[in-house]
Amino acid sequence: HEKARPAAKTSLSTTTSAASAPAGKPPVPVSKIEGLLPAQEALAAAVADPELGVVMSGEAMDDVTVVDADCQGITSVASGPVYAGTGWTTIRWQRWYSPPDIDTHELKHGLLVSVAAFPGADNAQAFYAKQSEKWKRCAGRTLNMTVTNGTDEPSVFFSARIFSLASARCALSRS
């Protein structure tokens, strides 16, 4: 897999889900993982914005590190440090923007979604339980992030206010 570069912009809301088989059933085949990502209609309805469109997607973990490790899984849904040691086998992620332009300066909504496969339900459940506990420690907090795509590109500063952990949502402002 090619490594995905972190994007110069970060999501307005984030959803992470894990896919695995119930006990006694084989795991979801890798070829089916992408089909578990939410449809445009479902995401657009969640933010009441029909203009939402995919601007980036990938099948590799990123190596972004957030200073506050408890909140990293909220701000980066395909983060290698978040999944390290969990046994994950496959990941698919998408970045959605409205308007659907990766370089927009008029971002109305942004979402990151991912699906990860694990070798068994126990791995997925352990990952979810661990992340849920970490996310609880992020509720009501503001996270400050600097995202850089490379040495020749300027850094972008974001401030994220975590306001709901039911779906791991956060509101971002860009400086």
PDB file of C-alpha atoms in Angstrom:
ATOM      1  CA  HIS A   1       0.000   0.000   0.000  1.00  0.00           C
ATOM      2  CA  GLU A   2       1.097   3.528  -0.665  1.00  0.00           C
ATOM      3  CA  LYS A   3       1.171   5.750   2.373  1.00  0.00           C
ATOM      4  CA  ALA A   4      -1.465   8.453   2.360  1.00  0.00           C
ATOM      5  CA  ARG A   5      -0.224  11.961   2.994  1.00  0.00           C
ATOM      6  CA  PRO A   6      -2.118  13.902   5.609  1.00  0.00           C
ATOM      7  CA  ALA A   7      -4.312  16.458   3.890  1.00  0.00           C
ATOM      8  CA  ALA A   8      -3.783  20.190   4.303  1.00  0.00           C
ATOM      9  CA  LYS A   9      -7.265  20.424   5.760  1.00  0.00           C
ATOM     10  CA  THR A  10      -8.875  18.472   8.579  1.00  0.00           C
ATOM     11  CA  SER A  11     -12.437  17.278   9.087  1.00  0.00           C
ATOM     12  CA  LEU A  12     -15.332  19.058  10.706  1.00  0.00           C
ATOM     13  CA  SER A  13     -16.675  15.773  11.977  1.00  0.00           C
ATOM     14  CA  THR A  14     -15.259  12.324  12.232  1.00  0.00           C
ATOM     15  CA  THR A  15     -16.744   8.871  12.361  1.00  0.00           C
ATOM     16  CA  THR A  16     -14.748   5.707  12.898  1.00  0.00           C
ATOM     17  CA  SER A  17     -16.151   2.216  12.595  1.00  0.00           C
ATOM     18  CA  ALA A  18     -14.644  -1.222  12.852  1.00  0.00           C
ATOM     19  CA  ALA A  19     -15.722  -4.255  10.826  1.00  0.00           C
ATOM     20  CA  SER A  20     -15.183  -7.816  11.927  1.00  0.00           C
ATOM     21  CA  ALA A  21     -17.025 -11.093  12.044  1.00  0.00           C
ATOM     22  CA  PRO A  22     -19.160 -12.289  14.958  1.00  0.00           C
ATOM     23  CA  ALA A  23     -17.679 -15.214  16.855  1.00  0.00           C
ATOM     24  CA  GLY A  24     -17.556 -18.330  14.699  1.00  0.00           C
ATOM     25  CA  LYS A  25     -17.910 -16.508  11.370  1.00  0.00           C
ATOM     26  CA  PRO A  26     -15.050 -15.612   9.026  1.00  0.00           C
ATOM     27  CA  PRO A  27     -13.927 -11.958   8.847  1.00  0.00           C
ATOM     28  CA  VAL A  28     -15.326  -9.682   6.144  1.00  0.00           C
ATOM     29  CA  PRO A  29     -13.262 -10.254   2.973  1.00  0.00           C
ATOM     30  CA  VAL A  30     -10.908  -7.401   2.072  1.00  0.00           C
ATOM     31  CA  SER A  31     -12.732  -7.007  -1.249  1.00  0.00           C
ATOM     32  CA  LYS A  32     -15.917  -6.083   0.645  1.00  0.00           C
ATOM     33  CA  ILE A  33     -14.473  -3.512   3.083  1.00  0.00           C
ATOM     34  CA  GLU A  34     -14.927  -0.497   0.798  1.00  0.00           C
ATOM     35  CA  GLY A  35     -18.629  -1.353   0.481  1.00  0.00           C
ATOM     36  CA  LEU A  36     -19.013  -0.821   4.236  1.00  0.00           C
ATOM     37  CA  LEU A  37     -18.217   2.900   3.969  1.00  0.00           C
ATOM     38  CA  PRO A  38     -21.333   5.078   4.269  1.00  0.00           C
ATOM     39  CA  ALA A  39     -23.066   6.259   1.108  1.00  0.00           C
ATOM     40  CA  GLN A  40     -23.054   9.931   0.112  1.00  0.00           C
ATOM     41  CA  GLU A  41     -26.757  10.204   0.867  1.00  0.00           C
ATOM     42  CA  ALA A  42     -26.285   9.065   4.473  1.00  0.00           C
ATOM     43  CA  LEU A  43     -23.383  11.435   5.111  1.00  0.00           C
ATOM     44  CA  ALA A  44     -25.093  14.369   3.375  1.00  0.00           C
ATOM     45  CA  ALA A  45     -28.214  13.768   5.495  1.00  0.00           C
ATOM     46  CA  ALA A  46     -26.106  13.659   8.683  1.00  0.00           C
ATOM     47  CA  VAL A  47     -24.858  17.205   8.072  1.00  0.00           C
ATOM     48  CA  ALA A  48     -27.891  18.417   6.055  1.00  0.00           C
ATOM     49  CA  ASP A  49     -25.692  19.263   3.066  1.00  0.00           C
ATOM     50  CA  PRO A  50     -26.398  17.632  -0.340  1.00  0.00           C
ATOM     51  CA  GLU A  51     -23.223  19.166  -1.854  1.00  0.00           C
ATOM     52  CA  LEU A  52     -20.941  16.863   0.148  1.00  0.00           C
ATOM     53  CA  GLY A  53     -18.499  14.915  -2.063  1.00  0.00           C
ATOM     54  CA  VAL A  54     -15.397  12.721  -1.745  1.00  0.00           C
ATOM     55  CA  VAL A  55     -12.177  14.717  -2.143  1.00  0.00           C
ATOM     56  CA  MET A  56      -9.709  12.065  -1.017  1.00  0.00           C
ATOM     57  CA  SER A  57      -9.638   8.359  -0.171  1.00  0.00           C
ATOM     58  CA  GLY A  58      -7.105   5.762   0.795  1.00  0.00           C
ATOM     59  CA  GLU A  59      -6.292   2.306   2.015  1.00  0.00           C
ATOM     60  CA  ALA A  60      -3.236   2.961   4.164  1.00  0.00           C
ATOM     61  CA  MET A  61      -2.624   4.302   7.639  1.00  0.00           C
ATOM     62  CA  ASP A  62      -1.117   7.743   8.034  1.00  0.00           C
ATOM     63  CA  ASP A  63       1.715   8.456  10.418  1.00  0.00           C
ATOM     64  CA  VAL A  64       0.303  11.683  11.833  1.00  0.00           C
ATOM     65  CA  THR A  65       0.892  12.075  15.547  1.00  0.00           C
ATOM     66  CA  VAL A  66      -1.335  14.283  17.675  1.00  0.00           C
ATOM     67  CA  VAL A  67       0.162  15.596  20.907  1.00  0.00           C
ATOM     68  CA  ASP A  68      -2.896  14.510  22.892  1.00  0.00           C
ATOM     69  CA  ALA A  69      -2.932  10.788  22.078  1.00  0.00           C
ATOM     70  CA  ASP A  70      -6.345  10.281  23.702  1.00  0.00           C
ATOM     71  CA  CYS A  71      -7.964  12.451  21.035  1.00  0.00           C
ATOM     72  CA  GLN A  72      -5.960  11.272  18.016  1.00  0.00           C
ATOM     73  CA  GLY A  73      -8.586   8.774  16.867  1.00  0.00           C
ATOM     74  CA  ILE A  74     -11.144  11.569  16.624  1.00  0.00           C
ATOM     75  CA  THR A  75      -9.027  13.874  14.487  1.00  0.00           C
ATOM     76  CA  SER A  76      -7.366  11.202  12.327  1.00  0.00           C
ATOM     77  CA  VAL A  77      -9.520   8.178  11.481  1.00  0.00           C
ATOM     78  CA  ALA A  78      -6.733   6.189   9.783  1.00  0.00           C
ATOM     79  CA  SER A  79      -3.950   6.936  12.200  1.00  0.00           C
ATOM     80  CA  GLY A  80      -1.194   4.359  12.519  1.00  0.00           C
ATOM     81  CA  PRO A  81      -0.495   5.250  16.158  1.00  0.00           C
ATOM     82  CA  VAL A  82      -4.186   4.739  17.036  1.00  0.00           C
ATOM     83  CA  TYR A  83      -4.336   1.269  15.444  1.00  0.00           C
ATOM     84  CA  ALA A  84      -0.842   0.114  16.514  1.00  0.00           C
ATOM     85  CA  GLY A  85      -0.959  -3.267  18.231  1.00  0.00           C
ATOM     86  CA  THR A  86      -4.686  -3.810  17.577  1.00  0.00           C
ATOM     87  CA  GLY A  87      -4.310  -6.532  14.944  1.00  0.00           C
ATOM     88  CA  TRP A  88      -6.096  -4.551  12.209  1.00  0.00           C
ATOM     89  CA  THR A  89      -5.726  -6.117   8.769  1.00  0.00           C
ATOM     90  CA  THR A  90      -7.262  -3.635   6.320  1.00  0.00           C
ATOM     91  CA  ILE A  91      -8.446  -0.035   6.356  1.00  0.00           C
ATOM     92  CA  ARG A  92     -10.383   2.122   3.917  1.00  0.00           C
ATOM     93  CA  TRP A  93     -11.006   5.800   4.522  1.00  0.00           C
ATOM     94  CA  GLN A  94     -12.599   8.758   2.769  1.00  0.00           C
ATOM     95  CA  ARG A  95     -12.476  12.531   3.216  1.00  0.00           C
ATOM     96  CA  TRP A  96     -15.685  14.349   2.247  1.00  0.00           C
ATOM     97  CA  TYR A  97     -15.986  18.138   1.795  1.00  0.00           C
ATOM     98  CA  SER A  98     -18.667  20.631   0.919  1.00  0.00           C
ATOM     99  CA  PRO A  99     -18.017  22.115  -1.491  1.00  0.00           C
ATOM    100  CA  PRO A 100     -16.275  18.994  -2.856  1.00  0.00           C
ATOM    101  CA  ASP A 101     -12.921  20.671  -3.554  1.00  0.00           C
ATOM    102  CA  ILE A 102      -9.787  19.641  -1.620  1.00  0.00           C
ATOM    103  CA  ASP A 103      -8.394  23.179  -1.973  1.00  0.00           C
ATOM    104  CA  THR A 104     -11.530  25.071  -0.958  1.00  0.00           C
ATOM    105  CA  HIS A 105     -11.196  28.048   1.339  1.00  0.00           C
ATOM    106  CA  GLU A 106     -14.975  28.080   1.828  1.00  0.00           C
ATOM    107  CA  LEU A 107     -15.327  24.756   3.657  1.00  0.00           C
ATOM    108  CA  LYS A 108     -18.877  24.316   4.955  1.00  0.00           C
ATOM    109  CA  HIS A 109     -18.611  20.701   6.070  1.00  0.00           C
ATOM    110  CA  GLY A 110     -15.893  18.098   6.191  1.00  0.00           C
ATOM    111  CA  LEU A 111     -16.074  14.507   7.289  1.00  0.00           C
ATOM    112  CA  LEU A 112     -13.576  11.696   7.629  1.00  0.00           C
ATOM    113  CA  VAL A 113     -14.929   8.171   7.625  1.00  0.00           C
ATOM    114  CA  SER A 114     -13.136   4.861   7.857  1.00  0.00           C
ATOM    115  CA  VAL A 115     -13.736   1.151   8.071  1.00  0.00           C
ATOM    116  CA  ALA A 116     -11.119  -1.156   9.558  1.00  0.00           C
ATOM    117  CA  ALA A 117     -11.121  -4.932   9.446  1.00  0.00           C
ATOM    118  CA  PHE A 118      -9.765  -7.079  12.240  1.00  0.00           C
ATOM    119  CA  PRO A 119      -9.028 -10.811  12.302  1.00  0.00           C
ATOM    120  CA  GLY A 120     -11.826 -11.414  14.799  1.00  0.00           C
ATOM    121  CA  ALA A 121     -14.675  -9.768  16.656  1.00  0.00           C
ATOM    122  CA  ASP A 122     -12.678  -9.745  19.900  1.00  0.00           C
ATOM    123  CA  ASN A 123      -9.987  -7.560  18.269  1.00  0.00           C
ATOM    124  CA  ALA A 124     -12.582  -5.112  16.942  1.00  0.00           C
ATOM    125  CA  GLN A 125     -14.450  -4.969  20.240  1.00  0.00           C
ATOM    126  CA  ALA A 126     -11.239  -4.390  22.206  1.00  0.00           C
ATOM    127  CA  PHE A 127     -10.257  -1.579  19.809  1.00  0.00           C
ATOM    128  CA  TYR A 128     -13.685   0.061  20.083  1.00  0.00           C
ATOM    129  CA  ALA A 129     -13.738  -0.207  23.893  1.00  0.00           C
ATOM    130  CA  LYS A 130     -10.257   1.319  24.202  1.00  0.00           C
ATOM    131  CA  GLN A 131     -11.028   4.183  21.799  1.00  0.00           C
ATOM    132  CA  SER A 132     -14.397   4.897  23.444  1.00  0.00           C
ATOM    133  CA  GLU A 133     -12.683   5.381  26.797  1.00  0.00           C
ATOM    134  CA  LYS A 134     -10.117   7.707  25.215  1.00  0.00           C
ATOM    135  CA  TRP A 135     -12.801   9.716  23.396  1.00  0.00           C
ATOM    136  CA  LYS A 136     -14.649  10.323  26.671  1.00  0.00           C
ATOM    137  CA  ARG A 137     -11.575  12.171  27.944  1.00  0.00           C
ATOM    138  CA  CYS A 138     -11.846  14.511  24.924  1.00  0.00           C
ATOM    139  CA  ALA A 139     -15.430  15.667  25.513  1.00  0.00           C
ATOM    140  CA  GLY A 140     -15.792  19.409  25.895  1.00  0.00           C
ATOM    141  CA  ARG A 141     -12.160  20.074  25.010  1.00  0.00           C
ATOM    142  CA  THR A 142     -10.467  22.135  22.349  1.00  0.00           C
ATOM    143  CA  LEU A 143      -7.646  20.503  20.387  1.00  0.00           C
ATOM    144  CA  ASN A 144      -5.084  22.531  18.486  1.00  0.00           C
ATOM    145  CA  MET A 145      -3.447  20.905  15.473  1.00  0.00           C
ATOM    146  CA  THR A 146      -0.898  21.884  12.891  1.00  0.00           C
ATOM    147  CA  VAL A 147      -0.990  19.901   9.652  1.00  0.00           C
ATOM    148  CA  THR A 148       1.901  19.963   7.189  1.00  0.00           C
ATOM    149  CA  ASN A 149       1.957  18.106   3.867  1.00  0.00           C
ATOM    150  CA  GLY A 150       5.636  18.536   3.176  1.00  0.00           C
ATOM    151  CA  THR A 151       8.662  20.761   3.418  1.00  0.00           C
ATOM    152  CA  ASP A 152       7.579  22.999   0.524  1.00  0.00           C
ATOM    153  CA  GLU A 153       4.035  23.545   1.744  1.00  0.00           C
ATOM    154  CA  PRO A 154       2.880  25.889   4.499  1.00  0.00           C
ATOM    155  CA  SER A 155       1.491  24.450   7.708  1.00  0.00           C
ATOM    156  CA  VAL A 156      -2.204  24.874   8.408  1.00  0.00           C
ATOM    157  CA  PHE A 157      -3.379  25.414  11.981  1.00  0.00           C
ATOM    158  CA  PHE A 158      -6.726  24.052  13.138  1.00  0.00           C
ATOM    159  CA  SER A 159      -8.552  24.298  16.407  1.00  0.00           C
ATOM    160  CA  ALA A 160     -11.144  21.578  17.085  1.00  0.00           C
ATOM    161  CA  ARG A 161     -13.846  21.768  19.716  1.00  0.00           C
ATOM    162  CA  ILE A 162     -15.077  18.269  20.604  1.00  0.00           C
ATOM    163  CA  PHE A 163     -18.794  18.625  21.295  1.00  0.00           C
ATOM    164  CA  SER A 164     -20.322  15.157  20.907  1.00  0.00           C
ATOM    165  CA  LEU A 165     -18.840  11.738  21.431  1.00  0.00           C
ATOM    166  CA  ALA A 166     -21.930   9.794  20.375  1.00  0.00           C
ATOM    167  CA  SER A 167     -20.537   9.933  16.858  1.00  0.00           C
ATOM    168  CA  ALA A 168     -17.159  11.466  17.675  1.00  0.00           C
ATOM    169  CA  ARG A 169     -18.056  14.841  16.171  1.00  0.00           C
ATOM    170  CA  CYS A 170     -16.004  17.989  16.405  1.00  0.00           C
ATOM    171  CA  ALA A 171     -16.166  21.494  14.996  1.00  0.00           C
ATOM    172  CA  LEU A 172     -12.988  22.969  13.529  1.00  0.00           C
ATOM    173  CA  SER A 173     -11.837  26.441  12.807  1.00  0.00           C
ATOM    174  CA  ARG A 174      -8.913  27.190  10.528  1.00  0.00           C
ATOM    175  CA  SER A 175      -6.312  29.871  11.148  1.00  0.00           C
TER     176      SER A 175
END
